Coordinates of C-alpha atoms in Angstrom, one line a residue:
M1 CA 63.1 36.1 58.6
L2 CA 66.5 37.0 57.5
S3 CA 67.8 40.6 59.0
L4 CA 67.6 43.6 56.2
F5 CA 71.5 43.5 56.1
A6 CA 71.6 39.4 55.6
L7 CA 69.0 40.1 53.0
S8 CA 70.9 42.9 51.5
A9 CA 74.0 41.1 51.0
L10 CA 72.5 38.2 49.7
A11 CA 70.9 40.5 47.1
L12 CA 74.0 42.2 46.2
T13 CA 75.5 38.7 45.2
L14 CA 72.8 37.2 43.2
P15 CA 72.7 38.0 39.3
Q16 CA 70.6 41.1 38.3
E17 CA 66.8 40.5 37.0
A18 CA 64.9 43.5 35.6
S19 CA 62.0 43.0 38.2
D20 CA 60.2 45.5 40.2
P21 CA 59.3 44.5 43.8
S22 CA 56.5 46.3 43.5
Q23 CA 55.0 44.5 40.9
V24 CA 55.2 41.0 42.7
R25 CA 52.4 39.4 43.9
E26 CA 52.4 37.4 46.9
I27 CA 50.5 34.6 45.7
D28 CA 53.1 34.3 42.8
A29 CA 55.8 34.1 45.4
I30 CA 53.9 31.3 47.4
D31 CA 53.0 29.3 44.4
C32 CA 56.9 29.0 43.1
R33 CA 56.3 31.4 40.2
L34 CA 59.5 33.4 40.7
S35 CA 63.2 32.9 40.6
V36 CA 65.6 33.3 43.5
P37 CA 66.6 36.6 42.8
E38 CA 62.9 38.0 42.3
Y39 CA 61.9 36.6 45.3
T40 CA 64.6 37.9 47.6
G41 CA 64.1 41.6 45.6
F42 CA 60.4 40.8 46.9
A43 CA 61.1 39.9 50.5
L44 CA 63.6 42.8 51.1
A45 CA 61.2 45.5 49.9
V46 CA 58.0 44.0 52.3
D47 CA 59.3 46.2 55.2
G48 CA 62.0 48.2 53.2
P49 CA 62.1 51.4 51.7
E50 CA 59.6 50.3 49.2
G51 CA 57.2 49.6 52.2
I52 CA 55.1 46.6 50.3
A53 CA 53.4 45.8 53.5
R54 CA 52.0 49.2 53.9
A55 CA 51.1 49.9 50.6
R56 CA 48.9 46.6 50.3
H57 CA 47.6 47.2 53.6
W58 CA 49.6 44.3 55.5
K59 CA 49.0 44.1 59.0
E60 CA 52.1 42.8 61.1
V61 CA 50.5 40.5 64.0
A62 CA 52.4 38.9 66.6
S63 CA 53.8 35.1 66.0
A64 CA 54.1 32.7 68.5
N65 CA 56.9 31.2 66.5
P66 CA 60.0 33.4 66.8
F67 CA 61.4 32.3 63.0
M68 CA 58.1 33.1 61.3
R69 CA 57.1 36.9 60.6
E70 CA 53.4 36.8 59.9
Y71 CA 50.8 39.6 58.4
M72 CA 47.2 39.4 57.9
L73 CA 46.2 40.8 54.2
P74 CA 43.0 42.8 53.7
A75 CA 41.2 39.9 51.9
D76 CA 41.9 36.1 51.0
I77 CA 43.8 34.6 48.6
V78 CA 43.0 31.1 47.3
V79 CA 46.4 28.8 47.1
A80 CA 46.8 24.8 46.2
G81 CA 43.4 25.1 44.2
A82 CA 40.8 26.0 47.0
Y83 CA 42.2 27.0 50.2
R84 CA 41.4 30.5 51.4
T85 CA 43.5 32.5 53.8
R86 CA 44.3 35.8 54.8
R87 CA 47.4 34.9 57.0
I88 CA 50.8 34.8 55.5
A89 CA 54.3 34.5 56.9
F90 CA 57.9 34.8 56.0
T91 CA 60.9 32.7 57.2
A92 CA 64.5 32.8 56.3
D93 CA 64.2 31.8 53.0
A94 CA 60.4 31.1 52.4
I95 CA 57.0 32.4 52.2
L96 CA 54.3 30.5 53.5
A97 CA 50.4 30.7 53.6
I98 CA 48.8 29.5 56.8
L99 CA 46.0 27.5 56.0
D100 CA 43.0 26.2 58.4
V101 CA 43.9 22.5 57.5
A102 CA 44.5 20.3 60.5
D103 CA 46.3 17.2 58.4
P104 CA 49.1 18.3 55.9
E105 CA 48.4 15.1 54.4
T106 CA 45.3 16.5 52.9
I107 CA 47.2 18.9 50.7
A108 CA 50.3 17.3 50.5
R109 CA 48.5 13.8 48.5
G110 CA 47.6 16.6 46.0
E111 CA 51.3 17.7 45.7
N112 CA 52.9 14.2 45.5
I113 CA 55.1 15.4 48.3
K114 CA 55.5 12.9 51.3
N115 CA 56.4 13.3 55.1
A116 CA 60.0 13.3 55.3
M117 CA 59.3 12.7 59.6
D118 CA 56.8 9.9 58.9
P119 CA 56.5 8.0 62.1
A120 CA 55.1 5.0 60.3
P121 CA 58.3 3.1 59.7
L122 CA 59.2 3.2 63.3
L123 CA 55.6 2.5 64.9
E124 CA 56.0 -0.7 62.5
S125 CA 59.3 -1.7 64.0
L126 CA 57.8 -1.8 67.6
G127 CA 55.3 -4.6 66.9
P128 CA 51.5 -4.2 67.4
E129 CA 51.8 -3.6 71.1
G130 CA 54.6 -1.1 71.2
A131 CA 53.2 0.9 68.6
R132 CA 50.0 1.4 70.3
R133 CA 51.8 2.8 73.5
A134 CA 54.0 5.0 71.2
E135 CA 50.9 6.1 69.3
A136 CA 49.0 7.2 72.5
E137 CA 52.2 9.0 73.7
I138 CA 52.4 11.4 70.4
K139 CA 50.7 14.5 70.7
F140 CA 51.9 15.9 67.8
R141 CA 52.3 14.6 64.5
K142 CA 54.9 16.5 62.4
F143 CA 54.5 16.8 59.1
L144 CA 57.6 18.0 56.9
G145 CA 58.1 17.8 52.9
E146 CA 59.1 19.4 50.0
R147 CA 59.5 19.1 46.2
V148 CA 62.0 21.0 44.0
V149 CA 60.1 23.2 41.7
K150 CA 63.5 24.3 39.9
D151 CA 67.0 23.6 40.1
E152 CA 69.6 25.9 38.6
T153 CA 73.4 26.3 38.6
E154 CA 75.8 28.9 37.1
K155 CA 79.5 28.0 37.0
A156 CA 81.8 30.6 37.7
G157 CA 82.7 32.3 34.1
D158 CA 86.1 33.8 33.6
G159 CA 87.0 36.6 35.4
E160 CA 84.4 35.8 38.4
A161 CA 85.1 34.6 41.8
F162 CA 82.1 32.5 42.4
G163 CA 79.2 30.7 40.9
T164 CA 75.5 29.9 42.2
H165 CA 73.2 27.0 42.9
M166 CA 70.0 28.3 43.1
T167 CA 66.8 26.5 44.4
V168 CA 63.1 26.7 44.4
T169 CA 60.9 24.1 46.4
R170 CA 57.5 23.8 47.2
S171 CA 57.6 23.1 50.7
I172 CA 54.3 21.9 53.3
S173 CA 54.6 21.5 57.0
N174 CA 53.2 21.9 60.5
V175 CA 54.6 23.5 63.9
T176 CA 53.7 23.4 67.2
T177 CA 53.3 26.9 67.5
H178 CA 50.5 27.0 65.2
P179 CA 48.0 24.1 66.0
G180 CA 45.4 23.1 63.7
K181 CA 46.9 24.8 60.9
T182 CA 49.2 23.9 57.7
L183 CA 52.2 26.0 56.3
Y184 CA 51.9 25.6 52.5
G185 CA 54.4 27.7 50.6
C186 CA 57.8 27.6 48.5
S187 CA 61.1 28.3 49.8
Y188 CA 63.9 30.1 47.2
R189 CA 67.7 29.4 48.3
M190 CA 71.1 30.3 47.2
E191 CA 74.2 28.7 47.9
M192 CA 77.4 30.3 46.7
L193 CA 79.6 28.0 44.9
D194 CA 83.6 28.3 44.1
K195 CA 85.6 27.9 40.8
D196 CA 85.3 24.5 41.2
G197 CA 81.4 24.5 41.6
K198 CA 81.8 23.4 45.3
P199 CA 80.0 25.4 47.8
L200 CA 81.7 28.0 49.9

């Protein structure tokens, strides 16, 4: 998860939107229903002065993954239509539901998301015997896929030093630190643009 300083700096650069972080539901963030500014405010407030995690009785749990900050919720939430969980996590730019689904493809098919790490083309190139040997060596089949939900660009206006490019993206993945789990969530990204619309 981004440091409080980094998130605060990011928040200062974002367009201001009237939104009370305490009114934002974690399920809405996971379902990609927020704007980038709304999500940033919410993420800052989880462990910020607003104390969303404390107020909602979230219990922070130790994570085997240094890039994830995990919480146990007091009650189940339902995501992707039918999957229940009490575990969520925050990364640098995303909120994730940790699901007891061993094969991410199970959910990805319904979301029209393909695996960017699909080994099938490589295996096919090895021929039947080579593919068989390679399959036997694979201990973990990585899944990493996403689908852009919202893509917005605001160019620098008169008298403004920069513009912004913001994307909201559905993400589905798995990681070796969480065997047998699928990470289902949404990322909220923003990059600064110069006056010519190029990334800074």
